Short mmCIF file of C-alpha atoms in Angstrom, two decimals:
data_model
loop_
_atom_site.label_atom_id
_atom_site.label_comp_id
_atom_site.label_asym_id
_atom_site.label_seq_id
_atom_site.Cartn_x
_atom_site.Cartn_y
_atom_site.Cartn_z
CA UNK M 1 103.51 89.65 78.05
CA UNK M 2 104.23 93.45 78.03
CA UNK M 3 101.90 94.54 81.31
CA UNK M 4 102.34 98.05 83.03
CA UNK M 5 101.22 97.68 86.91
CA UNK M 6 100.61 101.03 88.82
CA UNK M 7 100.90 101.38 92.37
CA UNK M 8 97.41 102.22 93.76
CA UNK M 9 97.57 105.21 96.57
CA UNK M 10 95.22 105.74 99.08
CA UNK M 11 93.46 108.76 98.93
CA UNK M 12 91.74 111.51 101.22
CA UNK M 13 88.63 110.35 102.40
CA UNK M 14 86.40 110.92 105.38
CA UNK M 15 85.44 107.79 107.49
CA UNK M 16 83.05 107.63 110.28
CA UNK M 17 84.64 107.45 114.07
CA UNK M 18 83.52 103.88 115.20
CA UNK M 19 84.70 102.35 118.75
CA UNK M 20 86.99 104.70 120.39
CA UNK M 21 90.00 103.53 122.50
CA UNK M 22 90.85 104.98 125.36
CA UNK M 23 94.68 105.91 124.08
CA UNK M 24 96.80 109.29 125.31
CA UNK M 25 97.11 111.09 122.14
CA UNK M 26 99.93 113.11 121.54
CA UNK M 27 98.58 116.33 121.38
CA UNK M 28 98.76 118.90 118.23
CA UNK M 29 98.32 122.59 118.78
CA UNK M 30 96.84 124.73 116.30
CA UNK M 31 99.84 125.65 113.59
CA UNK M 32 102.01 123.56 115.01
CA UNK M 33 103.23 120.37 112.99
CA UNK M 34 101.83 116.49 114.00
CA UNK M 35 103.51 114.88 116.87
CA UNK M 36 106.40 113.22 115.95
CA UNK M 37 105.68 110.36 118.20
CA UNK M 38 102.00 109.15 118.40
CA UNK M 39 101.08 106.03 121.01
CA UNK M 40 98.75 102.66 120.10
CA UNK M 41 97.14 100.98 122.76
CA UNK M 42 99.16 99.50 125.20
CA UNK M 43 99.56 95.77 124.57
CA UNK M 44 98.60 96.13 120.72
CA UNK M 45 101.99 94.72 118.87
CA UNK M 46 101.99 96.46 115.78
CA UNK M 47 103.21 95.53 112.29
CA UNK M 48 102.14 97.18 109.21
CA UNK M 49 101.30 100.55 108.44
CA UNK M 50 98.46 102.21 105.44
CA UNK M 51 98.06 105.92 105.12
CA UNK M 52 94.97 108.17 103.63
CA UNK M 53 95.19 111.30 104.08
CA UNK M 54 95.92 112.29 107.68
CA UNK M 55 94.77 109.05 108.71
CA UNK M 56 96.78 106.24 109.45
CA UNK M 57 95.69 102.58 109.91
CA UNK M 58 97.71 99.60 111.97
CA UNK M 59 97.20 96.06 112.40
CA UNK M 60 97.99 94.09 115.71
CA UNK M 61 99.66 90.77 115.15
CA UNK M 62 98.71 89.60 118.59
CA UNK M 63 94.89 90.24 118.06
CA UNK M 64 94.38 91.22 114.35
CA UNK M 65 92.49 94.18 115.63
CA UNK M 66 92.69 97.30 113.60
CA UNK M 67 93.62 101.07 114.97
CA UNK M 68 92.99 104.21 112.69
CA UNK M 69 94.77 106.65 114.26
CA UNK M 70 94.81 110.77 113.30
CA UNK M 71 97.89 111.47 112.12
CA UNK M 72 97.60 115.09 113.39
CA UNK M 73 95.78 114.94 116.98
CA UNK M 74 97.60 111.12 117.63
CA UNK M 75 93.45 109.93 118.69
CA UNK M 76 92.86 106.55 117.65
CA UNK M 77 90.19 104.29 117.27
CA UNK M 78 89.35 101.03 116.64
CA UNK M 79 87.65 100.25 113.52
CA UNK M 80 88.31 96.50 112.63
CA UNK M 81 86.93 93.62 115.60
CA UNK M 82 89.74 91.12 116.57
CA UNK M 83 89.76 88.41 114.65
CA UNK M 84 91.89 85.80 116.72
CA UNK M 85 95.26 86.19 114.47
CA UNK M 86 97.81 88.16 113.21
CA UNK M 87 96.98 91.03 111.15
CA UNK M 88 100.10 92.09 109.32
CA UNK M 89 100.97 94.24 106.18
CA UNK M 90 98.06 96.59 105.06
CA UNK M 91 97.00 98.96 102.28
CA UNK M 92 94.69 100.81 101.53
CA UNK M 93 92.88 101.64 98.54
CA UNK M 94 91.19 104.96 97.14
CA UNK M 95 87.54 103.47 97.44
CA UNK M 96 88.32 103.14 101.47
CA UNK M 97 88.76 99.18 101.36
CA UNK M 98 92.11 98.10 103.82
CA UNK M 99 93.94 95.11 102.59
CA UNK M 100 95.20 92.94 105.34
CA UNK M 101 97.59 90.18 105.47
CA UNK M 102 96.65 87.45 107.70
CA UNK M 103 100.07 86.10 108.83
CA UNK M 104 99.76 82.47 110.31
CA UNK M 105 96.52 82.45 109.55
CA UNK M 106 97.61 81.80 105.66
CA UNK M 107 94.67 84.42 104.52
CA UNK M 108 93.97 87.76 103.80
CA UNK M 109 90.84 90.00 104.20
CA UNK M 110 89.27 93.38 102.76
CA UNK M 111 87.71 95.41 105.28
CA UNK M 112 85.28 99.04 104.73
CA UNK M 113 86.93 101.57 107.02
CA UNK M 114 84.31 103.50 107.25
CA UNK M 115 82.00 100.74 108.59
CA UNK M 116 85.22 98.49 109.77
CA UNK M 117 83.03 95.73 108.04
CA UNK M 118 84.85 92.69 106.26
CA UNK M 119 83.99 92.49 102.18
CA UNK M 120 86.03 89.89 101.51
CA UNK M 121 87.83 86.80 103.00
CA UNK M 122 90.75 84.50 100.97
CA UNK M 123 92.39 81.56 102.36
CA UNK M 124 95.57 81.64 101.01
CA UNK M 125 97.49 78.40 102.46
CA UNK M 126 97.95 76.31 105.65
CA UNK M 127 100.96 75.91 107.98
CA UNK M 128 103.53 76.25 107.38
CA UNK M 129 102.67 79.56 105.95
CA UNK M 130 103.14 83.22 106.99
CA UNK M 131 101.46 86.02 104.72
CA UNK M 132 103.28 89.10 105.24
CA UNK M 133 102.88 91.91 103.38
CA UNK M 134 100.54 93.67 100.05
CA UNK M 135 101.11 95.90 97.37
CA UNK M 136 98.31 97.13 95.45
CA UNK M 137 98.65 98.10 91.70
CA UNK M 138 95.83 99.00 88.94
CA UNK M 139 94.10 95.47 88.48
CA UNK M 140 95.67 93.18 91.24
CA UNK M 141 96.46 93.07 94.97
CA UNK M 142 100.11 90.63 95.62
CA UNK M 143 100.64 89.26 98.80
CA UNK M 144 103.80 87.57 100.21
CA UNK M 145 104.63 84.34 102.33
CA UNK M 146 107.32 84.87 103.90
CA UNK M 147 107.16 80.46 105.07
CA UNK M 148 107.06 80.12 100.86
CA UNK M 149 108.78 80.64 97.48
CA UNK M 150 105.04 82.24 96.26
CA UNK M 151 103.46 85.27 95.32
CA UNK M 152 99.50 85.72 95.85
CA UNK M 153 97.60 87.28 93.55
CA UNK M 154 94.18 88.79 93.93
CA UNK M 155 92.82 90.33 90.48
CA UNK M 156 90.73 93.27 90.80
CA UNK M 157 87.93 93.54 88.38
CA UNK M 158 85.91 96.82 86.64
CA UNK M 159 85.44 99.71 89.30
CA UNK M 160 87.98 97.48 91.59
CA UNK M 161 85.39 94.69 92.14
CA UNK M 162 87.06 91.91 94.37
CA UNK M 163 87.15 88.03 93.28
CA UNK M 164 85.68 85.30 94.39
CA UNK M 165 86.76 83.79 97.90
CA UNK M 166 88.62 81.20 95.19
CA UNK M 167 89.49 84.04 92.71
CA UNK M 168 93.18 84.40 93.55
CA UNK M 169 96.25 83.02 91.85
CA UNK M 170 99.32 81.15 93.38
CA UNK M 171 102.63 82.47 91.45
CA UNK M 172 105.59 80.40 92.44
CA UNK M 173 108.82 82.48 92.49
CA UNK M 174 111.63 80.81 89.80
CA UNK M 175 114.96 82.03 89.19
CA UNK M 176 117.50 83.77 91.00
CA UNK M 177 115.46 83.74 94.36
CA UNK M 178 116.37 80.99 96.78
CA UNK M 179 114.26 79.98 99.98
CA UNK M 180 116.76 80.00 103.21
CA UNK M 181 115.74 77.42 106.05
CA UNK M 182 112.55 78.50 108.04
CA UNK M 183 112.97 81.70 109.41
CA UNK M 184 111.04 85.21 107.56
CA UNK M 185 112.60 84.66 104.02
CA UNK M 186 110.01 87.51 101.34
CA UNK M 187 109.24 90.27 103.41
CA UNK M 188 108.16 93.53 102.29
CA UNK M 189 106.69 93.93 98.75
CA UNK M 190 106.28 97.31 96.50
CA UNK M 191 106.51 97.81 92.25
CA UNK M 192 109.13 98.85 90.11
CA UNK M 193 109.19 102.81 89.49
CA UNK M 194 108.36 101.85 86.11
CA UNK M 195 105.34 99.68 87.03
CA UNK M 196 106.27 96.77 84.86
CA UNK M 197 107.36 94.49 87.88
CA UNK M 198 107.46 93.80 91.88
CA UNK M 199 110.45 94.36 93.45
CA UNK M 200 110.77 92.31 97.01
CA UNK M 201 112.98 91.94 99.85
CA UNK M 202 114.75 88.72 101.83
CA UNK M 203 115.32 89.25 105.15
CA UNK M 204 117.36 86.21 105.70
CA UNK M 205 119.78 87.17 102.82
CA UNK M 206 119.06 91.18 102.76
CA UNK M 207 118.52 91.05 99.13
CA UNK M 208 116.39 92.69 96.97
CA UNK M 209 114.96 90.74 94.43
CA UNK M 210 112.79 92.12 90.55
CA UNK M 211 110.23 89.49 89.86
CA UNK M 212 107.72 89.32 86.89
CA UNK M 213 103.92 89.32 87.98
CA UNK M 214 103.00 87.17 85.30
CA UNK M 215 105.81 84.52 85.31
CA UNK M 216 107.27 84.41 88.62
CA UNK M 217 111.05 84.82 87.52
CA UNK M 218 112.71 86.29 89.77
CA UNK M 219 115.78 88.19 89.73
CA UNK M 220 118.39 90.10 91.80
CA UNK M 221 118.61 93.89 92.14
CA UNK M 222 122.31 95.44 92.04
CA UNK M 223 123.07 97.30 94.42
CA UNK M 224 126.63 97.59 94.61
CA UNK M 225 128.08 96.73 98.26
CA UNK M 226 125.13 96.79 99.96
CA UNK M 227 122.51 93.85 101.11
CA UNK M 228 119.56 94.69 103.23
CA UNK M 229 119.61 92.59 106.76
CA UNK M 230 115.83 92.22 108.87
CA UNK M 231 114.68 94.02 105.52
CA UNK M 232 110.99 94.02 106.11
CA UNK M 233 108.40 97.06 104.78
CA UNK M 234 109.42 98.58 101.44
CA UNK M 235 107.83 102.33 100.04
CA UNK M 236 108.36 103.31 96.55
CA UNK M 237 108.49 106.64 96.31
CA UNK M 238 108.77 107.89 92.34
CA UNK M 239 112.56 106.49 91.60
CA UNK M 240 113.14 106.51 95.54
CA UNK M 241 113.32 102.75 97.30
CA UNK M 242 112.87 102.92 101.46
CA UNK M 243 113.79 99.62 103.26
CA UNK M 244 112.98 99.34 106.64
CA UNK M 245 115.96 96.95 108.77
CA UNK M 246 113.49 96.69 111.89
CA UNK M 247 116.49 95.51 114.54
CA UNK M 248 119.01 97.14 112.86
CA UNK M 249 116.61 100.18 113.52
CA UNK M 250 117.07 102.31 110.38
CA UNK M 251 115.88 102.83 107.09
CA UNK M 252 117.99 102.27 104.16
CA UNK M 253 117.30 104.61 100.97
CA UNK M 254 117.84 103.11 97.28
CA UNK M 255 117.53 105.16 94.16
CA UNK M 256 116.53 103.09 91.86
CA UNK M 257 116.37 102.88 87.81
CA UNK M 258 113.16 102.79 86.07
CA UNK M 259 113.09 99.24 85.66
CA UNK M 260 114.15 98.27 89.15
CA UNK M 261 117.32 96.09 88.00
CA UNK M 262 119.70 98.33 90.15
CA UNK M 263 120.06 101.17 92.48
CA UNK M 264 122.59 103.17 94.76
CA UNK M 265 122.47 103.32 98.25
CA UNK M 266 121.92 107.31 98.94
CA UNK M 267 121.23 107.69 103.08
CA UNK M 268 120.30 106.09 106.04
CA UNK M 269 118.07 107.26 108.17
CA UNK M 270 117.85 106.25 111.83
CA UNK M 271 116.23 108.24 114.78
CA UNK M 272 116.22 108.00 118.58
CA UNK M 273 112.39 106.99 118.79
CA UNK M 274 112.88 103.42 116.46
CA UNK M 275 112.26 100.58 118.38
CA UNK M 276 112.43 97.56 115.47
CA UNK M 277 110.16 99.56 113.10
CA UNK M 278 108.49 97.37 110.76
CA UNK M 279 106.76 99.05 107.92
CA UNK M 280 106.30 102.28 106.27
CA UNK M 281 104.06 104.69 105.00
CA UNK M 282 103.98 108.37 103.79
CA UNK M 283 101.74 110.88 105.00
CA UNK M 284 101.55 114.53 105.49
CA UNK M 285 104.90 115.11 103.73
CA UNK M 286 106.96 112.96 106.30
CA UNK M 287 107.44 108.55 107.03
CA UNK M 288 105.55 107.12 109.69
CA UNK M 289 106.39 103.58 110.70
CA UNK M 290 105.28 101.44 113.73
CA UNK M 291 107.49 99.99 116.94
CA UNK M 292 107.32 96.40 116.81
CA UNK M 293 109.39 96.10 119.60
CA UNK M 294 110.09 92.62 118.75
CA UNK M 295 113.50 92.87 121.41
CA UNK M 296 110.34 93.79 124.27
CA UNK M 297 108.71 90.96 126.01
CA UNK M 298 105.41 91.64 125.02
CA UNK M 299 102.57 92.08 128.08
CA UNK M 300 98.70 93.48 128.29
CA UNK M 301 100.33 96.77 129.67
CA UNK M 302 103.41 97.34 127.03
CA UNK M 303 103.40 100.64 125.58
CA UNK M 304 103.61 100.67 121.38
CA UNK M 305 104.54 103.82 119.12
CA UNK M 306 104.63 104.97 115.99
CA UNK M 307 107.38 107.59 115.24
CA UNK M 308 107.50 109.99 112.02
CA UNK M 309 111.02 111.09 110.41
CA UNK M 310 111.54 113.23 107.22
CA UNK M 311 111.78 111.89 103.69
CA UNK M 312 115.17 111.69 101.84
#
């Protein structure tokens, strides 16, 4: 089946200020650029990272709380209640919904940010299970399990309308992919510049794998000389592949062909302020991804960034 998929990007909108958290925001002056370095709450253990506009939105994996946060004044406020578990990858849509992936809670849910309301709830699986991270496309939100072999798929009807609680589809990955033992196996998830396919990562292996949305078949992306080690968030960025390697504490960049079968590694981009990044996310012209700080005990009172480097 000859399908075209098209990355869905968040766009400008204006949401209401909800609950405000009492973080130090880095401060912007007037014609100066954004901080560089903007805090979370202390204690909040990010992961994943959605941009619209100058807004930026994080999920804690300790509480499954969600932070909007202003990309140019660093304030940031709380917008989505705790719900008890992790709160992982996230994207956002252009009708203001936040797709979240619920982790070890084997679900995912759709929140309003302007309201920080919950539309929609899906229970994916049950342990072992680990849902990870979301691309969006045209007609379909995928999710990952990083504890399974599978692919989630939740089709999005006329004007985006969102399934039924049992409205999503298991695709079981075939092929060249091969599940390693049980640590974080698919990791970050984004489509092919041409649309036509998913392109995800392994962080056990570092590889990069093309799989078909419709069959599952999965199969390996050249890129000569180079695997991808703690590959987590991916960004596709016209022909332009970012992979974040949160303990290795860089960013590798991939051009890519159009149909995602191969690429050349072109930079690496590192910077003082990483602390095991995670994910990724454009916004005002530059990357801004999240400290996990998965190396840092984790306490009520640990501080949590979120640094911003220029594009290659």
């Amino acid at each position: 089946m000859n399908r075209t998929l098209r990355t869905t990007l968040g766009g400008a909108f204006v949401v209401a200020l909800l609950t405000s958290v009492a973080v130090a925001p880095a401060q912007a002056h007037p014609g100066s650029r954004p901080p560089t370095v903007l805090a979370l709450p202390d204690g909040f253990q990010p992961e994943g990272i959605a941009t619209a506009g100058r807004y930026a939105y994080f999920g804690s994996r300790a509480t499954g709380a969600i932070q909007r946060v202003d990309l140019v004044t660093g304030r940031g406020t709380t917008i989505g209640a705790a719900t008890g578990t992790p709160s992982l990858g996230l994207k956002v849509d252009t009708r203001g919904r936040l797709f979240v992936a619920g982790g070890t809670a084997g679900d995912a849910r759709v929140l309003d940010t302007r309201t920080g309301n919950v539309l929609a709830s899906y229970q994916f699986a049950t342990a072992p299970t680990f849902v990870n991270d979301v691309i969006l496309t045209r007609d379909a939100a995928y999710f990952t399990d990083s504890n399974r072999p599978v692919l989630y798929r939740l089709p999005l009807g006329r004007g985006g309308a969102l399934p039924a609680a049992d409205g999503f589809t298991t695709i079981p990955l075939t092929g060249a992919y091969e599940q390693v033992g049980t640590g974080v196996n698919l990791n970050g998830i984004t489509t092919t510049p041409d649309g036509r396919a998913l392109i995800v990562v392994q962080s056990t292996t570092g590889t990069l794998y093309r799989v078909d949305p419709v069959t599952g078949v999965s199969t390996a992306v050249d890129v000569p000389g180079h695997t991808f080690t703690n590959g987590d968030g991916l960004l596709l960025l016209g022909r332009t592949l970012y992979v974040v390697q949160n303990r290795l504490n860089q960013i590798a960049v991939v051009t890519l062909n159009r149909a995602g079968t191969a690429g050349t590694l072109t930079a690496t981009i590192t910077d003082p302020n990483f602390d095991v990044p995670t994910t990724v996310a454009k916004a005002l012209g530059r990357l801004y991804l999240p400290n996990a700080r998965f190396t840092t005990p984790p306490t009520p009172t640990t501080p949590y960034t979120v640094v911003a480097v220029r594009a290659r």
